[in-house]
Amino acid sequence: MNEVTTIDRTQREYSDAVKKALARKPQLYINGEWVDSSGGATIDVEDPSSGKVISSFVEATDKDVDRAIAAARTAFDDRRWRDMPPVAREKVMHKIADLIEDHADELAELEAIDVGKPKGMASVVDVPGAAAHFRYMAGWAGKIGGETQAPYAMPGGMMFGYTLKEPVGVCAQIVPWNFPLLMACLKLAPVLASGCTSVLKPAEQTSLTALRLADLIHEAGVPAGVINIITGYGHTVGDRMVKSPSVDKVAFTGSTEIGKLINRNATDTLKHVTLELGGKSPVVVMPDVDVASTAPGVAGAIFFNSGQVCVAGSRLYAHKSVFDKVVEGMAETAPFWAPRPSLDPEGHMGPLVSKEQHERVLGYIEAGKRDGASVLMGGDVPSNDGGYYVNPTILTDVNPQMSVVREEIFGPVVVAQRFEDLDEVVKEANDTQYGLAAGVWTKDVSAAHKIAARLQAGTVWVNCHAMIDPALPFGGYKESGIGHEQGRLGLEAYLETKSVLMKL
């Protein structure tokens, strides 16, 4: 992509509130207080817009992990949270949401400089979404109940039966680096609504907002030990959390590779597991679309959050009659998606989260070129950056055997393909190990329903993309996960069902 104008990619100065958060002593939130680690190791925090180290946080030890799990175990076993009146728990959850909204600007900036996403986007997506998850799940706190059977006759006499819904116990929750605040709140909200307790570990790349969230959880009045937030690497801290015999449930969002490993480790003690994993989402564009409005929407499906989204529309299938116009329309959005520093008010796409991710995405682009793909747009890096920037990229002339078509890139790279027959495109769209999400663009409502029914995906969007509602369940088919988050199903993932039978 050739930049029309030179963009100054110098990161803006941080606010005083963020400077204060960055300067805090590296500690862990365990049993309702900030505590020092039993070790002295820390992990650097980089601003992806500059590549500079801006802070650090604790690399937790095994002893730290065990301490956090023990706090959660004690808090669950003594029933300090689950036995609170539901209306009281609901009030605390709404207070957390209130505090998130009160600190919205600070949280959006922290998220921006930690992940690399534009602050403007974090302000309208991540922070409001985080509060919304607490508000939605708060409404469930007083509505959890079982079922009752009418008395009935058995050989020994009359029987009365009913079921109870009970919290599953101590939860180990591991969240990804692309939406750290939103995903932390998505996971913690059902914990609080159900009466469970949690040890939460944010990604080692992006822990700033989770640590700040701990302050707000404490201020809202969540009892000590109910929520514990610790930091460190997945292969050490996360692994010990998953394998702990004191943990009853594991909830993980991240790559399919790591999800499979976690699932295997959790089976030793038959823990409850919820996994939201990778995706390679198809976007099907039918011949009847209005190209002028569809092309920008399809571009947003992949370039939003720099393509670092599990549901990113990374495989485009456009009908041959509109293919050229659609990809040309997407290319025209290049100035809008030109990567800028996360605090640039004109930015719509920022850098990638890390040097590792930067190299990974560029490696996929080069592999696509070697395999014969053509670069219609992008495929390179900006000329004057100091961070981890990659220009939005459209690859054409691809085939299903290419790694760029089959594997999750997790960057601003879309592979565009033509189709003619509906049965053909549905087959190609489903020809993947993943099944997290898909998109359909058409004016034909009947066609939309028919295609949605045939796509093997947990969520299908029609004439939009990546619209998330806390009230609707979210989960994947095939290797995109196990179970659901959000909605009633997301709550029930944190509940056990007990049957009680009584002789009258």
XYZ file of C-alpha atoms in Angstrom:
504
model
C 0.000 0.000 0.000
C 1.417 3.351 -0.959
C 0.650 5.986 1.636
C -0.924 9.085 0.140
C 0.441 11.267 2.915
C 3.252 10.732 5.390
C 1.911 9.720 8.784
C 3.729 10.754 11.936
C 3.920 7.568 13.977
C 5.358 9.158 17.097
C 3.326 7.998 20.077
C 1.453 10.710 22.013
C 2.228 11.521 25.638
C 0.406 9.423 28.212
C -2.119 10.949 30.594
C -1.282 11.452 34.281
C -3.664 8.651 35.292
C -1.944 6.213 32.956
C 1.527 7.340 34.056
C 0.460 6.568 37.618
C -0.766 3.115 36.631
C 2.474 2.385 34.786
C 4.575 3.463 37.778
C 2.842 1.192 40.290
C 4.888 -1.423 42.114
C 4.640 -4.849 40.453
C 2.361 -6.903 42.709
C -0.342 -9.560 42.612
C -3.964 -9.241 43.743
C -4.548 -12.170 46.094
C -7.137 -12.580 48.844
C -8.346 -9.005 48.609
C -4.985 -7.249 48.826
C -1.955 -6.347 46.764
C 0.932 -8.604 47.734
C 4.553 -9.033 46.728
C 5.599 -12.085 44.796
C 7.622 -14.771 46.544
C 10.147 -14.281 43.744
C 11.725 -11.236 42.164
C 11.153 -11.819 38.461
C 9.188 -9.352 36.369
C 7.982 -9.117 32.761
C 8.432 -5.980 30.686
C 5.482 -4.117 29.180
C 6.029 -2.745 25.669
C 4.012 -0.098 23.854
C 3.534 -1.665 20.405
C 3.275 1.773 18.821
C 6.900 2.503 19.690
C 8.399 -0.822 20.723
C 9.602 0.820 23.937
C 9.397 -0.691 27.423
C 6.993 1.374 29.528
C 6.394 -0.691 32.674
C 6.660 -4.157 34.206
C 4.583 -6.621 36.191
C 5.180 -9.723 38.293
C 6.175 -13.056 36.845
C 4.357 -15.164 39.436
C 6.016 -18.186 41.005
C 4.492 -21.579 41.719
C 4.113 -20.478 45.328
C 2.224 -17.362 44.209
C -0.135 -19.434 42.065
C -0.825 -21.872 44.898
C -1.474 -18.965 47.262
C -4.035 -17.451 44.907
C -5.790 -20.781 44.359
C -5.872 -21.418 48.106
C -7.494 -18.026 48.647
C -10.135 -18.784 46.048
C -10.701 -22.254 47.528
C -11.208 -20.878 51.032
C -13.536 -18.151 49.787
C -15.654 -20.705 47.967
C -15.730 -23.275 50.727
C -16.761 -20.827 53.455
C -19.528 -19.537 51.136
C -18.759 -15.860 51.806
C -19.934 -14.851 48.322
C -22.408 -17.504 47.220
C -24.496 -17.146 50.396
C -24.876 -13.391 50.039
C -28.431 -12.417 49.073
C -28.679 -12.389 45.263
C -29.756 -8.754 45.285
C -26.567 -7.875 47.203
C -24.364 -9.732 44.706
C -26.201 -8.022 41.858
C -25.573 -4.641 43.469
C -21.831 -5.312 43.714
C -21.686 -6.349 40.059
C -23.446 -3.176 38.969
C -20.977 -1.214 41.102
C -18.095 -2.796 39.182
C -19.754 -1.715 35.932
C -20.231 1.794 37.338
C -16.548 2.022 38.242
C -15.479 0.788 34.804
C -17.559 3.563 33.264
C -16.214 6.120 35.755
C -12.645 5.230 34.708
C -13.463 4.711 31.042
C -10.927 7.143 29.620
C -8.054 5.747 31.686
C -8.970 2.132 30.878
C -9.276 2.896 27.162
C -5.831 4.507 27.138
C -4.257 1.650 29.077
C -5.790 -0.842 26.673
C -4.584 1.193 23.701
C -0.945 1.440 24.747
C -0.838 -2.178 25.924
C -2.449 -3.862 22.901
C -1.777 -1.256 20.209
C -5.425 -0.700 19.328
C -6.706 2.836 18.731
C -7.880 4.487 21.922
C -11.001 5.637 20.100
C -11.902 2.040 19.332
C -11.230 0.919 22.900
C -13.485 3.738 24.094
C -16.480 2.571 22.072
C -15.928 -1.206 22.010
C -13.732 -2.588 24.774
C -14.661 -0.463 27.768
C -18.447 -0.274 27.229
C -18.432 -3.984 26.411
C -16.610 -4.764 29.643
C -19.225 -2.931 31.704
C -22.061 -4.502 29.707
C -20.981 -8.023 30.611
C -21.191 -7.252 34.325
C -24.580 -5.587 33.906
C -26.014 -8.465 31.900
C -24.787 -11.193 34.245
C -25.826 -9.174 37.307
C -29.415 -9.717 36.229
C -28.952 -13.476 36.503
C -27.768 -13.446 40.116
C -31.329 -13.647 41.457
C -32.757 -15.836 38.707
C -30.721 -19.007 39.141
C -32.955 -21.899 40.121
C -33.804 -25.497 39.481
C -37.010 -27.345 38.644
C -39.643 -29.035 40.785
C -41.526 -32.225 40.045
C -45.044 -32.793 41.321
C -45.211 -35.541 43.987
C -45.508 -38.982 42.444
C -46.010 -42.552 43.577
C -43.174 -45.069 43.841
C -43.293 -48.609 45.254
C -42.057 -47.314 48.604
C -44.483 -44.426 48.828
C -44.942 -40.900 47.541
C -41.838 -39.090 46.327
C -40.994 -35.448 45.824
C -38.147 -34.414 43.537
C -36.423 -31.181 42.611
C -33.142 -29.899 41.181
C -30.711 -27.314 42.473
C -28.293 -25.152 40.487
C -25.062 -24.704 42.402
C -21.801 -22.900 41.577
C -19.175 -25.236 40.169
C -16.411 -23.991 42.468
C -12.949 -22.492 41.961
C -12.305 -21.329 38.392
C -8.973 -20.870 36.637
C -9.509 -18.266 33.927
C -6.943 -17.415 31.265
C -7.636 -14.545 28.885
C -6.021 -13.545 25.559
C -4.045 -10.467 24.572
C -6.311 -9.028 21.872
C -9.210 -7.850 24.092
C -7.752 -8.201 27.598
C -10.203 -6.022 29.558
C -13.296 -7.158 27.694
C -12.360 -10.833 27.966
C -11.487 -10.559 31.657
C -14.912 -9.060 32.371
C -16.664 -11.585 30.122
C -15.143 -14.367 32.229
C -15.434 -12.822 35.681
C -19.073 -11.738 35.321
C -20.545 -15.276 35.277
C -18.224 -16.241 38.140
C -19.780 -13.559 40.314
C -23.337 -14.183 39.121
C -23.113 -17.925 39.780
C -21.387 -17.747 43.159
C -18.047 -19.212 42.093
C -14.579 -17.866 42.876
C -11.740 -17.219 40.447
C -8.040 -16.963 39.819
C -7.633 -14.983 36.604
C -4.459 -14.680 34.563
C -4.262 -12.061 31.809
C -1.966 -12.636 28.841
C 1.712 -11.953 29.490
C 1.676 -9.473 26.591
C -1.220 -7.374 27.944
C -1.797 -7.357 31.696
C -2.254 -3.654 32.443
C -6.049 -3.384 32.400
C -6.610 -6.600 34.344
C -4.441 -5.252 37.145
C -6.340 -1.968 37.134
C -9.605 -3.908 37.088
C -8.546 -5.569 40.346
C -8.570 -2.128 41.995
C -12.133 -1.550 40.840
C -13.287 -5.009 41.930
C -11.845 -4.314 45.374
C -13.473 -0.887 45.539
C -16.840 -2.351 44.529
C -16.838 -4.571 47.613
C -16.162 -8.067 46.270
C -15.111 -10.092 49.354
C -11.485 -11.096 49.749
C -10.482 -14.247 47.908
C -13.464 -14.309 45.553
C -11.490 -12.764 42.677
C -7.698 -13.109 42.497
C -5.650 -11.697 39.619
C -2.127 -12.924 39.007
C 0.315 -12.376 36.155
C 2.935 -14.427 34.388
C 3.595 -16.718 31.459
C 1.084 -19.221 30.195
C 3.493 -22.159 30.143
C 4.288 -21.704 33.841
C 1.541 -19.807 35.685
C -1.280 -20.884 33.389
C -0.094 -24.479 33.359
C -0.003 -24.685 37.153
C -3.480 -23.174 37.402
C -4.910 -25.743 34.991
C -3.255 -28.716 36.710
C -4.133 -27.728 40.277
C -6.372 -30.302 42.010
C -8.023 -27.431 43.887
C -9.426 -25.942 40.658
C -12.858 -27.153 39.522
C -13.214 -25.366 36.183
C -10.954 -23.930 33.508
C -12.006 -21.197 31.074
C -9.524 -20.320 28.345
C -9.580 -18.083 25.304
C -6.672 -18.338 22.896
C -5.146 -20.498 20.203
C -6.441 -23.941 19.299
C -2.975 -25.402 19.881
C -2.844 -24.219 23.501
C -6.519 -25.024 24.009
C -5.902 -28.655 23.132
C -3.014 -28.787 25.616
C -5.159 -27.281 28.361
C -7.973 -29.711 27.629
C -5.601 -32.665 27.942
C -4.166 -31.401 31.221
C -7.615 -30.697 32.669
C -8.750 -34.268 32.075
C -6.485 -35.628 34.824
C -8.986 -34.346 37.378
C -11.963 -34.142 34.971
C -12.346 -30.397 35.381
C -15.151 -28.533 33.694
C -13.666 -26.821 30.642
C -14.778 -23.956 28.430
C -12.544 -23.206 25.457
C -12.942 -20.369 22.956
C -10.251 -20.976 20.379
C -9.073 -20.025 16.905
C -10.948 -19.221 13.741
C -10.570 -18.714 10.012
C -13.931 -17.135 9.359
C -15.406 -17.137 5.837
C -17.273 -14.108 4.495
C -19.613 -14.880 1.599
C -20.630 -11.985 -0.666
C -23.603 -12.735 -2.909
C -24.081 -11.178 -6.378
C -27.038 -8.978 -5.343
C -25.138 -6.801 -2.860
C -24.704 -3.061 -2.972
C -20.941 -3.001 -3.462
C -20.562 0.587 -2.246
C -21.738 -0.371 1.248
C -20.577 -3.981 1.286
C -16.902 -3.424 0.429
C -16.180 -1.187 3.460
C -18.058 -3.639 5.693
C -16.036 -6.580 4.432
C -12.834 -4.560 4.889
C -13.816 -3.811 8.476
C -14.439 -7.507 9.077
C -10.718 -8.179 8.656
C -8.927 -4.917 9.462
C -10.773 -4.158 12.723
C -8.317 -4.495 15.638
C -5.548 -5.039 13.059
C -7.079 -8.420 12.217
C -6.205 -9.659 15.703
C -9.686 -11.038 16.279
C -10.677 -14.685 16.567
C -13.725 -14.026 14.374
C -11.922 -11.873 11.779
C -13.356 -12.301 8.290
C -10.074 -13.556 6.893
C -11.434 -15.674 4.004
C -13.451 -13.676 1.482
C -15.635 -15.503 -1.048
C -17.196 -12.994 -3.446
C -19.384 -14.005 -6.372
C -17.470 -13.716 -9.640
C -19.891 -11.067 -10.948
C -18.964 -8.652 -8.135
C -15.527 -9.915 -7.082
C -13.447 -7.258 -8.829
C -15.637 -4.406 -7.616
C -15.661 -5.723 -4.036
C -11.882 -6.065 -3.725
C -11.376 -2.720 -5.473
C -13.786 -1.161 -2.999
C -11.873 -2.734 -0.131
C -8.601 -1.359 -1.515
C -10.114 2.111 -1.581
C -10.415 1.956 2.206
C -6.617 1.819 2.572
C -6.230 5.422 3.812
C -8.917 4.817 6.460
C -7.110 1.722 7.767
C -3.574 3.095 7.470
C -1.902 2.031 10.736
C -1.253 4.779 13.247
C -0.062 4.964 16.872
C -2.706 3.867 19.349
C -3.177 7.349 20.826
C -3.495 9.087 17.443
C -7.078 10.448 17.418
C -7.261 9.907 13.646
C -6.329 6.240 13.870
C -8.653 3.341 13.010
C -6.007 0.607 13.026
C -2.920 0.399 15.172
C 0.203 -1.769 15.263
C 0.274 -5.466 16.025
C 0.643 -6.413 19.670
C 4.293 -7.511 19.687
C 7.450 -8.105 17.711
C 6.644 -11.829 17.709
C 3.219 -11.236 16.173
C 4.690 -8.752 13.700
C 7.164 -11.345 12.451
C 4.486 -14.032 12.350
C 2.141 -12.002 10.147
C 4.888 -10.868 7.787
C 6.037 -14.482 7.562
C 2.581 -15.570 6.406
C 2.482 -12.814 3.797
C 5.839 -13.902 2.414
C 4.699 -17.544 2.408
C 1.614 -16.535 0.431
C 3.751 -14.746 -2.139
C 6.042 -17.760 -2.498
C 3.023 -19.988 -3.018
C 1.785 -17.784 -5.854
C -0.623 -15.345 -4.207
C -0.858 -11.837 -5.662
C -0.812 -8.770 -3.432
C -3.664 -6.464 -4.361
C -3.098 -4.154 -1.415
C -0.487 -3.840 1.327
C 1.719 -6.815 1.992
C 4.375 -4.611 3.547
C 5.146 -2.308 6.452
C 4.925 1.497 6.626
C 8.088 3.306 5.676
C 8.601 5.382 8.806
C 7.434 3.350 11.767
C 9.125 2.560 15.058
C 6.540 0.065 16.226
C 5.022 -3.183 15.031
C 3.020 -1.941 12.063
C 1.777 -3.932 9.083
C -0.253 -2.372 6.296
C -3.725 -3.833 5.647
C -3.299 -6.578 3.082
C -5.461 -8.221 0.410
C -4.159 -11.381 -1.244
C -5.741 -12.741 -4.422
C -4.973 -15.684 -6.731
C -4.981 -18.027 -3.758
C -6.013 -21.664 -3.473
C -7.226 -23.853 -0.590
C -3.852 -25.561 -0.175
C -1.997 -22.373 0.742
C -1.120 -21.764 4.390
C -2.578 -18.254 4.157
C -5.949 -19.815 3.334
C -5.895 -22.686 5.818
C -4.154 -21.266 8.892
C -5.115 -18.512 11.293
C -2.814 -15.543 10.640
C -4.242 -13.197 13.287
C -3.306 -10.059 11.427
C -4.723 -7.605 8.845
C -4.549 -10.102 5.976
C -7.526 -11.322 3.932
C -7.432 -13.960 1.185
C -9.969 -13.165 -1.542
C -11.506 -15.848 -3.763
C -14.189 -15.982 -6.464
C -17.130 -18.352 -6.536
C -19.956 -19.091 -8.950
C -22.079 -21.839 -7.402
C -23.694 -21.608 -3.959
C -23.106 -25.260 -3.119
C -19.481 -24.798 -4.099
C -18.908 -21.811 -1.839
C -20.624 -23.405 1.156
C -18.392 -26.449 0.750
C -15.259 -24.289 0.541
C -16.324 -22.119 3.455
C -16.751 -25.228 5.615
C -13.482 -26.795 4.438
C -11.520 -25.803 7.530
C -10.641 -27.175 10.946
C -12.270 -24.108 12.475
C -15.903 -23.158 12.979
C -16.040 -20.071 15.139
C -17.881 -17.554 12.959
C -18.910 -16.623 9.421
C -20.485 -13.748 7.512
C -22.998 -13.441 4.692
C -23.672 -10.293 2.656
C -26.861 -10.266 0.569
C -30.145 -8.434 0.039
C -31.992 -11.738 -0.233
C -33.357 -12.626 3.212
C -34.290 -16.135 2.097
C -30.779 -16.763 0.786
C -29.288 -15.404 4.004
C -31.260 -17.866 6.141
C -30.419 -20.793 3.871
C -26.686 -20.046 3.815
C -26.550 -19.372 7.571
C -28.131 -22.761 8.223
C -25.479 -24.530 6.140
C -22.373 -22.789 7.464
C -20.577 -24.742 10.174
C -19.969 -21.882 12.579
C -21.048 -20.940 16.076
C -22.031 -17.426 15.009
C -23.150 -16.201 11.594
C -23.502 -12.508 10.823
C -25.637 -11.199 7.981
C -24.737 -7.823 6.433
C -22.490 -7.008 9.402
C -19.561 -8.564 11.232
C -18.228 -9.048 14.765
C -21.350 -7.685 16.433
C -21.357 -9.182 19.935
C -24.283 -9.187 22.376
C -23.682 -10.351 25.990
C -27.168 -11.874 25.938
C -26.359 -14.258 23.066
C -24.196 -17.367 23.532
C -20.806 -17.400 21.841
C -18.888 -20.563 21.007
C -17.378 -22.517 18.168
C -17.827 -25.651 16.114
C -15.061 -28.173 15.418
C -11.625 -27.057 16.656
C -12.817 -23.567 17.539
C -13.761 -24.540 21.036
C -15.823 -26.385 23.630
C -18.873 -24.901 25.307
C -20.229 -21.375 25.238
C -19.685 -18.030 26.892
C -22.218 -15.211 27.259
C -25.970 -15.529 27.552
C -27.735 -18.139 29.656
C -25.488 -20.902 28.326
C -22.451 -18.901 29.435
C -23.846 -18.708 32.953
C -24.765 -22.393 33.079
C -21.154 -23.282 32.252
C -20.400 -22.185 35.837
C -23.202 -24.208 37.444
C -23.648 -27.787 38.601
C -27.085 -29.466 38.624
C -28.031 -31.488 41.697
C -31.112 -33.733 41.916
C -32.828 -34.160 45.297
C -35.436 -36.887 45.931
C -37.425 -37.037 49.138
C -39.803 -39.687 50.393
C -42.980 -38.054 51.732
